[in-house]
XYZ file of C-alpha atoms in Angstrom:
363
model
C -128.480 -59.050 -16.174
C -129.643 -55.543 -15.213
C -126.248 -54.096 -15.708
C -126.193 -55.664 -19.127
C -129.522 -54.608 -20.607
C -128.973 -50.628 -19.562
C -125.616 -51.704 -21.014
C -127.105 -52.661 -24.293
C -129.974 -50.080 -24.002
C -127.479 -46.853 -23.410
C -125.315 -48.158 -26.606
C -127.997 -49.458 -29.050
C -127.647 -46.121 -30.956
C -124.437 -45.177 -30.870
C -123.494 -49.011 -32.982
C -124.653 -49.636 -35.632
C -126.032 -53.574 -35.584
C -124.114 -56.271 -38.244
C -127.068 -58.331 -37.662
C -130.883 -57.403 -38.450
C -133.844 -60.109 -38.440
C -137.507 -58.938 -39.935
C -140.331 -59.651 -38.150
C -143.634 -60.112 -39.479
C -146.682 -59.035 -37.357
C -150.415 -58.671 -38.242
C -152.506 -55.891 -37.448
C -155.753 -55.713 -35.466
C -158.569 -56.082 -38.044
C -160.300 -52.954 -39.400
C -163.676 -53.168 -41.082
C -162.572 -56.983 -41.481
C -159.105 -56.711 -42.652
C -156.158 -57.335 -41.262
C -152.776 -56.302 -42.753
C -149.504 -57.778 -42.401
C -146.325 -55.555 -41.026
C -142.822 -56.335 -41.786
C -140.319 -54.742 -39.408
C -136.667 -54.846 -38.678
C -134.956 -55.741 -35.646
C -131.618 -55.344 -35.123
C -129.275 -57.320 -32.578
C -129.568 -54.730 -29.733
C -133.741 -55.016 -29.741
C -133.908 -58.669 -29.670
C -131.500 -58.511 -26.852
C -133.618 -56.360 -24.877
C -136.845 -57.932 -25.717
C -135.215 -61.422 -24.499
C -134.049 -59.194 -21.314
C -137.794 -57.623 -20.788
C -139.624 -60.892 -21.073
C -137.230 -62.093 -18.627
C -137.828 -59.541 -16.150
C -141.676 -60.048 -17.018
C -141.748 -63.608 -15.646
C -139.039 -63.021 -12.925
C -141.648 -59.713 -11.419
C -144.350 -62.531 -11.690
C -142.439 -65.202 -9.555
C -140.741 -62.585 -7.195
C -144.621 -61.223 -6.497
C -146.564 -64.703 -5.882
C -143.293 -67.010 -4.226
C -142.226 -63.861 -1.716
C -144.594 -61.120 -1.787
C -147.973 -62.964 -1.154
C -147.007 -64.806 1.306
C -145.370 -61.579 2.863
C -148.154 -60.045 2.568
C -150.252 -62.700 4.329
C -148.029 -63.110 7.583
C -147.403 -59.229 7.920
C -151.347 -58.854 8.286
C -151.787 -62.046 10.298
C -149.118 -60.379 12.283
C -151.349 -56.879 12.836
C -153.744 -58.768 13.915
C -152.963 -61.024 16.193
C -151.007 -57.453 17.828
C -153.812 -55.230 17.698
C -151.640 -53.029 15.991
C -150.670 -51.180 12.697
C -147.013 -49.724 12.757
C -146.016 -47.177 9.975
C -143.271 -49.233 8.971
C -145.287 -52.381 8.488
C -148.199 -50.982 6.662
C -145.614 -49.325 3.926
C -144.668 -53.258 3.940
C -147.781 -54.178 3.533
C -148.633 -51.632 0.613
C -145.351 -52.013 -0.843
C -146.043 -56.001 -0.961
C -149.373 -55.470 -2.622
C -147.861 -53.396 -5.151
C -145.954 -55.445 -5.722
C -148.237 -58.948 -6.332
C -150.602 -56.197 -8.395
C -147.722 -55.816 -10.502
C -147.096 -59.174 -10.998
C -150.688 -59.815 -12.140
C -150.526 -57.034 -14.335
C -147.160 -58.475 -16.148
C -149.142 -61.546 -15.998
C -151.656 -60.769 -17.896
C -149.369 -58.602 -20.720
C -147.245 -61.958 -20.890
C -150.471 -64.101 -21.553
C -152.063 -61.484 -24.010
C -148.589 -61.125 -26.549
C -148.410 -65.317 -26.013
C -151.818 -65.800 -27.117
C -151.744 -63.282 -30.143
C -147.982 -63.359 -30.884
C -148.891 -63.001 -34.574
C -150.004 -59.551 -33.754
C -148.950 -56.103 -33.151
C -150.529 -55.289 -29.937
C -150.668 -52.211 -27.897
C -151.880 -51.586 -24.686
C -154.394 -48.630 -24.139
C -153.635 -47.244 -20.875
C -157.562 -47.312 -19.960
C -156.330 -51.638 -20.142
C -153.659 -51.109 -17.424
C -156.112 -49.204 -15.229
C -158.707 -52.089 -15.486
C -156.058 -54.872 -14.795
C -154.690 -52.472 -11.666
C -157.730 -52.274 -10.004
C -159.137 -55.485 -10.824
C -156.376 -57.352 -9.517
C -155.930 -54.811 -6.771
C -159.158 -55.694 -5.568
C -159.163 -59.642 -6.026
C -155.875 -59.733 -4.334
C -156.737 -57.724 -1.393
C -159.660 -59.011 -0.450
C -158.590 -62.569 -0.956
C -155.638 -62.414 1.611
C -157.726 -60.593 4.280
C -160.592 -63.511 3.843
C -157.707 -66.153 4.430
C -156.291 -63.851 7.167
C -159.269 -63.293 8.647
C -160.755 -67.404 8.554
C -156.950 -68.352 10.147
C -157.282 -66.188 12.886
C -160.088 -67.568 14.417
C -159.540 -71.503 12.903
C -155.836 -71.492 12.622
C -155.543 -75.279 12.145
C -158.172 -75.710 9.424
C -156.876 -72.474 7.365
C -153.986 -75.133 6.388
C -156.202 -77.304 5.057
C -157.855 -75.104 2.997
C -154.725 -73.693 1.495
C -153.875 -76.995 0.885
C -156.498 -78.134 -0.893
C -156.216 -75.176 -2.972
C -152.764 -75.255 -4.072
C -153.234 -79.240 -4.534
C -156.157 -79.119 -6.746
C -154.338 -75.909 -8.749
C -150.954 -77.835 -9.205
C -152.394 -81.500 -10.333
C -154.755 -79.514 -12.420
C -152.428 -78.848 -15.833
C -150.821 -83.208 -15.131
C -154.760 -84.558 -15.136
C -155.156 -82.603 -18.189
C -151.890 -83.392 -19.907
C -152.694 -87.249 -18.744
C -156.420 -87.149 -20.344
C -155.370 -85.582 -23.023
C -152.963 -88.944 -23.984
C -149.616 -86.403 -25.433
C -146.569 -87.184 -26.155
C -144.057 -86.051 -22.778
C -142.682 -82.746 -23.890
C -139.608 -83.094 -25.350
C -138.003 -79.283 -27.033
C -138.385 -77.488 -23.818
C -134.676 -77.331 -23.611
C -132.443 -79.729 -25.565
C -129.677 -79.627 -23.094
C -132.038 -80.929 -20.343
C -132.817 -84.739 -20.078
C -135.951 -86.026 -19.351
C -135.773 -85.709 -15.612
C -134.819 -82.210 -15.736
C -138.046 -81.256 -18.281
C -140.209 -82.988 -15.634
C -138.844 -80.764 -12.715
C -138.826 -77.348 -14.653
C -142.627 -78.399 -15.683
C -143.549 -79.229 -12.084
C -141.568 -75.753 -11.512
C -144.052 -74.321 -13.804
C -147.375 -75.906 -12.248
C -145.727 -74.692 -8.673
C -145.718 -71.456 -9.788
C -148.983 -71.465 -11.404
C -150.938 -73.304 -8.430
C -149.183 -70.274 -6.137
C -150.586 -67.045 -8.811
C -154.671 -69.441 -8.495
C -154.452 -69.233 -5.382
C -154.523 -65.401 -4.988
C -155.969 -64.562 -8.030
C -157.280 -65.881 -11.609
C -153.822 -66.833 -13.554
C -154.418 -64.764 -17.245
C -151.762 -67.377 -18.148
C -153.376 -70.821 -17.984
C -150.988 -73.955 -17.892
C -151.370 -76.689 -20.728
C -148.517 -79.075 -20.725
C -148.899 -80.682 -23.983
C -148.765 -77.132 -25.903
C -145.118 -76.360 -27.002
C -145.556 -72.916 -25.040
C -146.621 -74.125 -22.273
C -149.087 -72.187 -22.153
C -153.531 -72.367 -23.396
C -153.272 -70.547 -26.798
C -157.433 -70.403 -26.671
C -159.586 -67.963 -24.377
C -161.670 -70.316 -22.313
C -164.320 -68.084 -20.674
C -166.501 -71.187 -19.163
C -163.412 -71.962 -17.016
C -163.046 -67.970 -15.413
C -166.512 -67.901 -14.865
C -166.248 -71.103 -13.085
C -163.379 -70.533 -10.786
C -164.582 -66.961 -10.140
C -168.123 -68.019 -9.384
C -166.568 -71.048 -7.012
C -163.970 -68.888 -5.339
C -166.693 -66.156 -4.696
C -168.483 -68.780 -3.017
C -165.657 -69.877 -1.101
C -164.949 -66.404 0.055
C -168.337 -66.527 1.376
C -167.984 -69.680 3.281
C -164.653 -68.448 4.630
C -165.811 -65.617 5.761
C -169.202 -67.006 7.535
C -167.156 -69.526 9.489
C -164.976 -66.084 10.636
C -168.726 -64.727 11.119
C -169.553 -67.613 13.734
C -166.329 -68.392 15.283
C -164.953 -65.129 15.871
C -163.544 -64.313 19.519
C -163.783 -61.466 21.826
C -161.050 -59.882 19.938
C -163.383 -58.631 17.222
C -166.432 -56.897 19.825
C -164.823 -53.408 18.942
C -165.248 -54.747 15.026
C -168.565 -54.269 12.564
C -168.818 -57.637 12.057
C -171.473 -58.054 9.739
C -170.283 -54.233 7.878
C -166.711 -55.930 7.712
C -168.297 -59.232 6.243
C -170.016 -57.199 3.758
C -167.554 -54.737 2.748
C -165.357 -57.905 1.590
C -167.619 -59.762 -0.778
C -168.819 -56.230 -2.242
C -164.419 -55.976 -2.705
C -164.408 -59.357 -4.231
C -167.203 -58.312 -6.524
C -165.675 -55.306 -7.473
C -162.718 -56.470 -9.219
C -164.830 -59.207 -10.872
C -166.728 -55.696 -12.240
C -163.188 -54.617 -13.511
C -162.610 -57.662 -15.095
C -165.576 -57.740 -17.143
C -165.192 -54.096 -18.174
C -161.292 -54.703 -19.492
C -162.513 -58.151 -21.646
C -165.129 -56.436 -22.637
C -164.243 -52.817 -23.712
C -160.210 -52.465 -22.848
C -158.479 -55.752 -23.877
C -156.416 -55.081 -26.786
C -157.329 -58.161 -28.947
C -161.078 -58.286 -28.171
C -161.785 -57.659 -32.147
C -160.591 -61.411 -32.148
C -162.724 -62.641 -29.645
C -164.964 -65.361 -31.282
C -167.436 -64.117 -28.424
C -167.866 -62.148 -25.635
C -167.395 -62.730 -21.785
C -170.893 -61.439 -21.315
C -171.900 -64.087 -23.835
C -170.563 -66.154 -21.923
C -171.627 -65.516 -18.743
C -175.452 -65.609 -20.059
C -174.823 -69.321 -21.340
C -173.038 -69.795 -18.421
C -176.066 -68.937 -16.216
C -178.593 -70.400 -18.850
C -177.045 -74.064 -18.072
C -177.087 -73.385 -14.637
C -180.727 -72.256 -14.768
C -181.551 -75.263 -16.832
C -179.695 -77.570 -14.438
C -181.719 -76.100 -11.693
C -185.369 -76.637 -13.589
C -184.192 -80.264 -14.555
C -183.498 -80.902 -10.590
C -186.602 -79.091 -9.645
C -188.666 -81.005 -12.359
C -187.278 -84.336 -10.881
C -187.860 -83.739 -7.393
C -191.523 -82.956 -8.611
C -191.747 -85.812 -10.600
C -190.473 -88.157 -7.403
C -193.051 -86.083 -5.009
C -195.924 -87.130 -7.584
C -194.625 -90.819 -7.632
C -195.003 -90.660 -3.777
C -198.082 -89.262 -3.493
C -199.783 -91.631 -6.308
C -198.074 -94.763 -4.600
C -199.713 -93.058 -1.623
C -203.025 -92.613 -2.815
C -202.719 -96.224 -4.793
C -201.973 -97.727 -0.972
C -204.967 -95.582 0.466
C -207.454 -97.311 -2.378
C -205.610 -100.261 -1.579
C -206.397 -100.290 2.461
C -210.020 -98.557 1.613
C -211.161 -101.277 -0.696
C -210.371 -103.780 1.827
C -211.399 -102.491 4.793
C -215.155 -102.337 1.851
C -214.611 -105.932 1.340
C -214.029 -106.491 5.265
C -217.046 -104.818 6.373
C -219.251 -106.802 3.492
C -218.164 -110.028 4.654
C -218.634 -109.558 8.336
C -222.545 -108.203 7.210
C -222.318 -110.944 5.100
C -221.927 -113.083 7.785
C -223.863 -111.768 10.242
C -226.939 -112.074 7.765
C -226.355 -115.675 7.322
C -226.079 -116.328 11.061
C -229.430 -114.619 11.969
C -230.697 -116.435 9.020
């Protein structure tokens, strides 16, 4: 395939192409309008844009099936050695270059899937956010999970599990609540048992990218691209807020349980310097969806929007489970009171009848 596309590339001018298609693409809206582009595309282009977009998604599986999990055992590896080699830590950086990379093609893919009507181009000030966003996210999260397994080894399993679990059923529950017809025009050569294993292909792939880092791509089975045309902010602030959290937890339990191994470690500097990493590319992220993305003049809102109605529902869930436990202290403390009068009024009505009595008898 390589050998074919420089093929292709090297004589694309030298032949002239039989065959040209016109594509129609939309600009990005200026002062509310938004004009329409026709272009031509010979035989040679469409080849090599079939040849790029398979590369794209081929960089993407290579970095989150092989270099992740590379990644993971080369610095569960250092540390369970005591030791950094040269040769290993070019691994190492080479491997996260490589998964940063992967993200970053990611997110491309997602953005000219989304807006494939439009003629998009990406600012390089966009490909610095997305580098050190996901350059952060990434490296962080594999030295939490590092870190928690190295000190809990057996219940690091569990917690991956659960992770790539919940990630993988995620898109089927969906498709199943959603009541859609099975996907049929994947690929008309493949029968229904082979759509079902390229689509659980898919969700593998897509539970492996979550759990590393936010997939820009999100899953939706009964779309005939596969993939969540609509930008869905309440569910990236979710998983970001919940995997921040997690982080936390992670690294708290590394916190408590760590061995002797770590005495010549800043604990508590270490501890800190990760969630401030995590944080970090979350910062990144917000400043490319909110000044560097290349469509955000069609954003219906803004993340930051977002993010305050995000916290507004929170807040109000908070002041409606505050308000309740109030309201259930007050009921206890007037059922109280009420029990008080009660035992008052007749230890009253005790004491009258026993002066009552006593009257009568020295009567």
């Amino acid at each position: 395939r390589c050998v074919e596309a420089f093929y292709i590339y090297f004589r694309a001018d030298r032949v002239e192409d039989p065959y040209v298609s016109i594509t129609k693409k939309r600009q990005m809206p200026k002062d509310g309008y938004s004009e329409e582009i026709e272009k031509e595309v010979g035989q040679a282009e469409g080849k090599l844009r079939t040849h790029r977009s398979a590369f794209s998604r081929a960089s993407v599986i290579q970095a989150f099936l092989g270099s992740a999990p590379q990644l993971t055992l080369q610095l569960y590896i250092c540390i369970l050695q005591q030791e950094v080699t040269v040769a290993r830590s070019i691994f190492m950086v080479l491997s996260l270059l490589s998964i940063v990379y992967g993200a970053l093609r990611c997110n491309i893919l997602a953005i000219k899937i989304k807006y494939d009507d439009y003629d998009i181009h990406v600012k390089p000030a966009a490909y610095l956010c997305i580098f050190m966003w996901r350059s952060f996210e990434i490296a962080t999260r594999v030295t939490v999970l590092v870190l928690f397994g190295s000190v809990l080894r057996i219940w690091v399993f569990l917690i991956v599990l659960l992770n790539f679990l919940g990630f993988f059923f995620y898109p089927w529950i969906l498709f199943w609540l959603s009541r859609s017809p099975f996907p049929e025009n994947i690929e008309k050569e493949l029968s229904r048992v082979g759509t079902t294993i390229v689509l659980c292909l898919l969700t593998f792939l897509y539970a492996g990218i979550n759990m590393f880092c936010w997939s820009a791509a999100q899953v939706e089975l009964n779309d005939p691209d596969l993939i969540s045309k609509s930008q869905n902010w309440y569910r990236m602030t979710v998983y970001y807020i919940l995997r921040l959290i997690e982080n936390a937890f992670l690294l708290l339990m590394w916190y408590i349980y760590r061995t002797d191994f770590y005495l010549y470690v800043c604990a508590p500097m270490l501890f800190l310097q990760l969630l401030i990493g995590y944080c970090m590319g979350i910062f990144f992220m917000l400043v490319f969806y909110q000044f560097c993305h290349p469509c955000k003049k069609l954003f219906s809102s803004s993340i930051t929007e977002a993010l305050l109605s995000c916290f507004k529902i929170l807040y109000f869930i908070c002041q409606h489970h505050k308000s309740t436990l109030l309201t259930g202290k007050v009921a206890m403390k007037s059922s109280e009171n009420t029990d008080e009068a009660r035992g008052s009024s007749k230890t009253i009505d005790s004491q009258n009848r026993s002066t009552h009595q006593s009257v009568s008898s020295n009567a």
